[in-house]
Amino acid sequence: MQLRRRVFAISALLGRDWPGSSPAFESMTPQSTTDIDDLDIAIAHKHAPQWGGAEHVATELARTFDAPVYTGLVGPDVTLPSDVDWHTLVTGRLADWWSTKSTLAEATRDFAYQVIWDHVPELGNYDVVIVSGNSPSWNVPPDTQTTIKYVHSTPRTAYDRYVDKGESLFVKCYAKATRVLTQPTLAFPDRYVCNSDLVARRCVKYWDRGSANLEVVYPPTDVTQYGPEHAVGGSDYYLTYSRLVDAKHVDEIIAAFAGLDERLVVGGDGPQRTALERQAAEHDNIEIIGYMDEAAKRRRLAEAEAVIMNAANEDFGLVPVEAFASGTPVLGVAEGFTPHLIKDGKNGYVYQRSIDALRAAVRTHASTGVTWQPETIQRYTQQFSRSRFQSEMRRIVREAHAATRISGPDSVPREPVSDEAATTLPDGGQDA
């Protein structure tokens, strides 16, 4: 009997037909009908030194699947959403230091994550792990686990920004080590999901990820909370808002408006605020208002003539989507994914990076406007909605889990096997 069971299994794997029966097999294993709500799912998010777009995505993933979030660290100034269960791997003074913008802190943190994320035993208990960011990919998943990687970007210093930053020996060594050490982890995810078509292109170019296991799902925005109805005052100013850091190039926007009559309102806070306030102090048409809460942001977006997006090589960019959801055009620099969000002349204008080009874009908008009405601009944002994000991610998890399901032989013969079949093994040898 033991021999016969072995041969039945071997024959099922080989697809061998059994004599005297049609169909040859009777199914013993039902088709997979697992509901993703019955799966244990976790989110592994790189870290949250500040609160930004990646943290917003990780939170929405957790809400979509009612899943906990495991994260490398949480910055001292970050307030986590209370409706999500967060598990932090590094705490205390080390976490505080690693949350700073120090080059040394970032470099040591990124390499330490190879050890910290390499073995997180709790993650092995889940049916599905969705990786948000790159560092959690150091964790080696069990072979029975479905792993989906949501890519916010490939490591930028090692790849797309290397041509601008790769002059120093330190950066050269850091970038080279990152490329070499990242390579073995690229095979771990069963499915890649990218936050934009630009990032998908980077995954193909730098990581050699084929299109079969890669697709784009835009980050979620609750577009329903924005709209022209939130306006209180008149729309006589242009708006820009972001974290006030070098990469956002707010100084260039201020310099451009210093030569214009139009008003500029700058929202947001960050290490560059003091310098920007000094720069704007001599110009009556420029106002820096600092941090905006959600209500203030909705009002400002609804009132603004247009929003200025001047950040360097954005992977996606939530600011244009929030502006469009308010029915407000965007003037955006021709870098990163920003120009792909803007339909030139319809919902905004694209300009090359220079102060003169930005001024020209403002003048063009002020004189001719855009062709789309606010309602049309709003409809454009439905592809970035929270409901679409949740629907797409649930579909991807369902498909990925079904594709990675491990199954053995699923049938048995109706008729006894012949003596020859019962004693012949797949390699042609005889069973002892």
XYZ file of C-alpha atoms in Angstrom:
432
model
C 0.000 0.000 0.000
C 2.825 2.399 0.843
C 4.478 1.693 -2.526
C 1.217 2.235 -4.358
C 0.661 5.630 -2.669
C 4.155 6.673 -3.660
C 3.588 5.705 -7.283
C 0.166 7.380 -7.371
C 1.805 10.620 -6.232
C 4.637 10.277 -8.747
C 2.226 9.557 -11.576
C 0.067 12.531 -10.670
C 3.115 14.768 -10.866
C 4.071 13.282 -14.243
C 0.527 13.574 -15.601
C 0.485 9.845 -16.498
C -2.840 8.443 -17.727
C -4.079 5.289 -16.019
C -5.484 2.453 -18.160
C -9.185 1.709 -18.235
C -10.493 5.003 -16.931
C -11.760 8.258 -18.378
C -11.259 10.775 -16.956
C -8.088 9.332 -15.469
C -8.303 10.987 -12.046
C -10.797 12.046 -9.448
C -9.999 15.362 -7.814
C -9.199 15.167 -4.108
C -8.208 18.820 -3.543
C -10.818 21.586 -3.892
C -9.988 24.809 -5.699
C -8.598 27.511 -3.408
C -11.399 29.710 -2.132
C -9.422 31.508 0.570
C -10.873 34.918 1.333
C -8.174 37.501 1.974
C -10.112 38.567 5.070
C -9.202 35.153 6.499
C -5.476 35.684 5.907
C -3.058 36.946 8.544
C -1.459 40.004 6.941
C 1.222 42.365 8.248
C 2.825 45.540 6.918
C 6.622 45.905 7.222
C 7.445 49.612 6.816
C 11.033 50.853 6.673
C 10.708 53.570 9.345
C 8.936 56.798 10.245
C 11.578 59.403 11.228
C 9.151 62.054 9.949
C 5.587 61.759 8.738
C 5.359 61.791 4.968
C 3.843 60.120 1.949
C 5.386 56.685 2.592
C 4.001 56.610 6.124
C 0.606 57.619 4.786
C 0.700 54.669 2.373
C 1.774 52.218 5.099
C -1.092 53.420 7.282
C -3.635 52.998 4.484
C -2.312 49.501 3.786
C -2.813 48.654 7.449
C -6.374 49.989 7.354
C -7.147 48.169 4.116
C -6.238 44.772 5.586
C -6.785 45.470 9.308
C -3.093 44.646 9.690
C -0.361 45.640 12.158
C 2.622 47.705 11.028
C 6.184 46.716 11.924
C 8.575 49.631 11.485
C 12.265 50.280 12.052
C 11.833 53.386 14.189
C 9.491 56.269 14.910
C 10.869 59.809 15.106
C 10.452 61.775 18.346
C 8.142 64.323 16.691
C 5.895 61.781 14.962
C 2.391 61.077 16.249
C 1.177 57.692 15.051
C -2.473 57.145 14.052
C -4.263 55.565 16.993
C -6.397 53.240 14.858
C -3.356 51.248 13.634
C -1.282 48.781 15.674
C 2.411 49.778 15.386
C 5.414 47.656 16.430
C 8.768 49.482 16.570
C 12.098 47.651 16.272
C 14.449 50.428 17.472
C 13.581 52.866 20.262
C 15.271 55.347 22.613
C 18.224 57.618 21.900
C 19.454 55.562 18.972
C 16.087 55.942 17.245
C 16.151 59.687 17.918
C 19.632 60.039 16.384
C 18.772 57.898 13.380
C 15.745 60.144 12.792
C 17.986 63.160 12.121
C 19.199 64.303 8.702
C 22.844 63.653 9.612
C 24.681 61.903 6.775
C 26.520 59.706 9.279
C 23.270 58.821 11.064
C 21.550 57.879 7.808
C 24.482 55.799 6.557
C 24.918 53.828 9.793
C 21.162 53.350 10.104
C 20.756 52.001 6.578
C 23.499 49.422 7.030
C 22.393 48.524 10.567
C 18.951 47.772 9.159
C 20.506 44.816 7.348
C 20.945 43.162 10.743
C 17.855 44.605 12.431
C 15.456 43.627 9.639
C 17.284 40.421 8.726
C 15.458 38.339 11.294
C 12.155 39.560 12.704
C 10.613 36.296 13.979
C 7.122 37.759 14.338
C 6.874 38.399 10.599
C 7.268 34.701 9.902
C 3.875 34.028 11.492
C 1.876 35.826 8.787
C 0.376 34.436 5.592
C 1.140 37.645 3.718
C 3.634 40.441 4.397
C 3.440 43.690 2.447
C 6.819 45.420 2.464
C 6.702 49.229 2.368
C 10.111 50.689 1.563
C 13.386 48.895 0.936
C 14.948 48.001 4.308
C 12.344 45.386 5.376
C 13.415 43.379 2.324
C 16.431 42.236 4.350
C 14.009 39.991 6.225
C 14.140 36.458 4.794
C 10.530 35.228 4.424
C 9.431 31.613 4.970
C 8.869 29.708 1.737
C 5.167 29.422 2.563
C 4.691 33.173 2.904
C 3.436 35.504 0.179
C 5.530 38.679 0.005
C 4.419 41.812 -1.816
C 6.715 44.824 -2.053
C 5.287 48.328 -2.400
C 8.148 50.381 -3.833
C 8.194 54.095 -3.014
C 11.530 54.383 -4.834
C 14.705 52.482 -5.546
C 17.596 53.729 -3.310
C 18.117 57.132 -4.855
C 21.754 57.873 -4.019
C 22.763 54.470 -5.362
C 20.837 54.842 -8.612
C 18.991 57.799 -10.155
C 20.735 60.529 -8.102
C 24.177 58.947 -8.297
C 25.165 61.064 -11.297
C 24.652 64.211 -9.166
C 25.983 62.930 -5.835
C 28.615 60.350 -6.754
C 31.674 62.610 -6.657
C 32.896 61.932 -3.112
C 34.657 58.717 -2.160
C 32.192 58.188 0.698
C 29.178 58.355 -1.630
C 30.873 56.101 -4.171
C 31.512 53.433 -1.524
C 28.027 53.804 -0.019
C 26.307 53.536 -3.404
C 28.388 50.576 -4.550
C 27.789 48.677 -1.306
C 24.056 49.403 -1.493
C 23.827 48.019 -5.025
C 25.792 44.874 -4.223
C 24.028 44.109 -0.948
C 20.543 44.831 -2.282
C 20.823 42.410 -5.184
C 20.171 39.130 -3.282
C 16.983 40.517 -1.706
C 15.316 41.338 -5.024
C 14.112 37.760 -5.486
C 12.204 37.645 -2.169
C 9.005 39.503 -3.211
C 6.428 37.490 -5.139
C 4.916 40.669 -6.549
C 6.193 44.240 -6.975
C 3.859 47.228 -6.730
C 5.172 50.718 -7.563
C 3.772 54.082 -6.549
C 4.251 55.599 -10.015
C 5.161 54.734 -13.573
C 8.513 56.452 -13.006
C 9.393 54.175 -10.088
C 8.245 51.172 -12.128
C 10.705 52.227 -14.816
C 13.492 52.381 -12.212
C 12.634 48.877 -10.997
C 12.975 47.589 -14.547
C 16.146 49.541 -15.320
C 18.082 49.205 -12.056
C 16.674 45.997 -10.565
C 15.881 44.059 -13.735
C 12.330 43.378 -12.564
C 10.156 42.111 -15.398
C 6.713 43.541 -16.066
C 4.942 40.231 -15.359
C 5.261 40.629 -11.575
C 5.214 44.424 -11.459
C 2.368 46.913 -11.606
C 1.567 50.477 -10.588
C -0.905 51.457 -7.867
C -0.901 55.170 -7.107
C -0.753 56.244 -3.438
C -4.169 56.863 -1.873
C -5.634 60.306 -1.421
C -8.979 60.972 0.199
C -9.997 63.159 -2.726
C -13.531 63.585 -1.394
C -12.357 65.860 1.423
C -11.148 68.552 -1.002
C -13.102 70.901 -3.233
C -13.887 74.530 -4.158
C -16.566 74.638 -1.463
C -13.841 74.955 1.203
C -12.849 78.441 0.008
C -13.502 81.272 2.439
C -11.705 84.245 0.883
C -10.801 85.315 -2.617
C -8.425 83.459 -4.947
C -5.821 86.163 -5.429
C -2.671 84.219 -4.549
C -0.515 81.294 -5.618
C 0.246 78.576 -3.080
C 3.153 76.254 -2.386
C 3.413 73.946 0.615
C 5.758 71.181 1.688
C 8.368 70.339 4.261
C 10.774 73.276 4.067
C 13.919 71.377 3.100
C 16.509 71.830 0.354
C 15.005 69.217 -1.977
C 11.737 71.174 -2.276
C 13.525 74.247 -3.729
C 11.122 76.733 -2.164
C 13.894 79.352 -2.348
C 13.587 79.289 -6.146
C 9.842 79.904 -5.923
C 10.398 82.894 -3.635
C 13.069 84.256 -5.989
C 10.671 83.924 -8.922
C 7.834 85.757 -7.168
C 10.225 88.493 -6.052
C 10.087 89.623 -9.681
C 6.302 89.278 -10.046
C 3.244 91.246 -8.961
C 1.270 88.095 -8.069
C 1.036 87.055 -4.425
C 2.679 83.882 -3.065
C 1.695 82.020 0.110
C 4.183 79.453 1.451
C 2.880 76.756 3.800
C 4.853 74.207 5.766
C 7.666 74.016 8.274
C 11.181 72.641 8.404
C 14.877 73.451 8.795
C 14.877 75.960 5.919
C 12.090 78.116 7.331
C 14.287 80.786 8.954
C 16.373 81.249 5.815
C 13.254 81.419 3.655
C 11.660 83.998 5.944
C 14.772 86.173 5.596
C 14.626 85.779 1.820
C 10.940 86.747 1.693
C 11.117 89.603 4.205
C 11.769 92.333 1.619
C 8.843 91.402 -0.622
C 5.309 92.436 0.310
C 3.730 89.941 -2.092
C 5.246 86.881 -0.349
C 3.896 85.433 2.919
C 5.190 82.414 4.851
C 2.429 81.043 7.066
C 4.133 77.905 8.451
C 2.383 74.649 9.246
C -1.165 74.190 7.950
C -3.574 71.756 9.568
C -5.940 69.820 7.310
C -8.739 72.388 7.504
C -6.384 75.242 6.650
C -4.858 73.239 3.806
C -8.269 72.479 2.295
C -9.202 76.162 2.471
C -5.937 77.394 0.967
C -6.067 74.833 -1.842
C -9.621 75.859 -2.711
C -8.775 79.574 -2.709
C -5.464 79.494 -4.598
C -5.159 80.553 -8.228
C -2.746 77.648 -8.692
C -0.301 75.515 -6.706
C 3.454 75.597 -7.394
C 5.291 72.235 -7.327
C 9.063 72.780 -7.553
C 10.440 69.720 -5.697
C 13.417 67.858 -7.141
C 12.627 64.657 -9.020
C 9.585 63.555 -7.010
C 8.789 59.833 -7.128
C 5.065 60.615 -7.140
C 3.969 63.755 -5.293
C 0.763 64.052 -3.276
C 0.661 67.854 -3.475
C -0.521 67.994 -7.117
C -3.197 65.379 -6.435
C -4.536 67.342 -3.453
C -4.565 70.490 -5.589
C -6.399 68.772 -8.445
C -8.912 67.311 -5.973
C -9.638 70.920 -4.987
C -10.211 71.865 -8.626
C -7.007 73.943 -8.597
C -4.375 73.902 -11.395
C -0.707 73.075 -10.749
C 2.433 74.697 -12.129
C 5.106 71.998 -11.904
C 8.781 71.616 -12.662
C 9.713 69.160 -15.426
C 11.378 66.643 -13.113
C 10.427 63.271 -11.689
C 6.787 62.240 -11.952
C 5.453 65.806 -11.647
C 5.230 66.566 -15.405
C 3.394 63.287 -15.974
C 0.645 64.352 -13.563
C 0.120 67.663 -15.366
C -1.706 67.902 -18.696
C -0.056 71.045 -20.053
C -2.553 73.839 -20.575
C -5.460 71.723 -19.317
C -4.914 71.347 -15.564
C -1.677 73.321 -15.240
C 1.655 74.111 -16.842
C 5.058 72.421 -16.886
C 8.262 74.477 -16.798
C 11.986 73.706 -16.900
C 13.945 74.320 -13.713
C 14.889 77.992 -13.726
C 13.581 81.105 -12.048
C 12.806 82.724 -15.398
C 10.884 79.665 -16.607
C 8.815 79.587 -13.414
C 8.000 83.280 -13.784
C 6.938 82.670 -17.379
C 4.645 79.818 -16.281
C 2.992 82.064 -13.678
C 2.498 84.831 -16.248
C 1.030 82.374 -18.770
C -1.406 81.018 -16.212
C -2.341 84.490 -14.962
C -3.123 85.663 -18.496
C -4.752 82.593 -20.088
C -5.691 80.190 -17.279
C -6.307 76.520 -18.152
C -8.874 74.846 -20.397
C -10.318 72.365 -17.891
C -13.042 73.545 -15.550
C -12.592 72.874 -11.801
C -15.099 69.999 -11.988
C -13.076 68.302 -14.740
C -9.845 68.756 -12.801
C -11.523 67.130 -9.809
C -12.734 64.138 -11.846
C -9.160 63.560 -13.015
C -8.214 62.630 -9.432
C -10.544 59.629 -9.172
C -7.666 57.413 -10.304
C -5.801 58.477 -7.152
C -8.667 57.863 -4.735
C -8.435 55.938 -1.505
C -11.166 53.513 -2.595
C -9.320 52.649 -5.804
C -6.077 52.068 -3.871
C -7.823 49.698 -1.462
C -9.574 47.815 -4.263
C -6.377 47.394 -6.289
C -4.289 46.272 -3.321
C -6.898 43.723 -2.250
C -6.943 42.341 -5.784
C -3.148 42.099 -5.860
C -2.978 40.315 -2.506
C -5.677 37.876 -3.626
C -3.895 37.113 -6.893
C -0.424 36.891 -5.367
C -1.554 34.559 -2.598
C -3.341 32.285 -5.068
C -0.291 32.222 -7.344
C 2.079 31.308 -4.507
C -0.152 28.674 -2.927
C 1.758 25.422 -2.479
C -0.242 22.361 -3.505
C 0.669 18.719 -3.870
C -0.907 16.031 -6.030
C -4.618 16.657 -6.311
C -5.974 13.365 -7.649
C -6.024 9.567 -7.299
C -6.448 6.846 -9.961
C -9.783 5.077 -10.457
C -8.106 1.822 -11.549
C -5.261 -0.118 -9.931
C -1.881 0.603 -11.417
C -0.193 -2.022 -13.602
C 2.751 -3.946 -12.218
C 5.094 -2.102 -14.552
C 3.861 1.321 -13.491
C 3.869 0.268 -9.851
C 7.516 -0.664 -9.880
C 9.025 1.868 -12.271
C 10.264 5.090 -10.725
C 10.539 8.404 -12.618
C 14.288 7.975 -13.113
C 13.796 4.565 -14.717
C 15.110 2.628 -11.716
C 13.305 -0.168 -9.864
C 11.872 0.189 -6.395
C 13.637 -2.139 -3.961
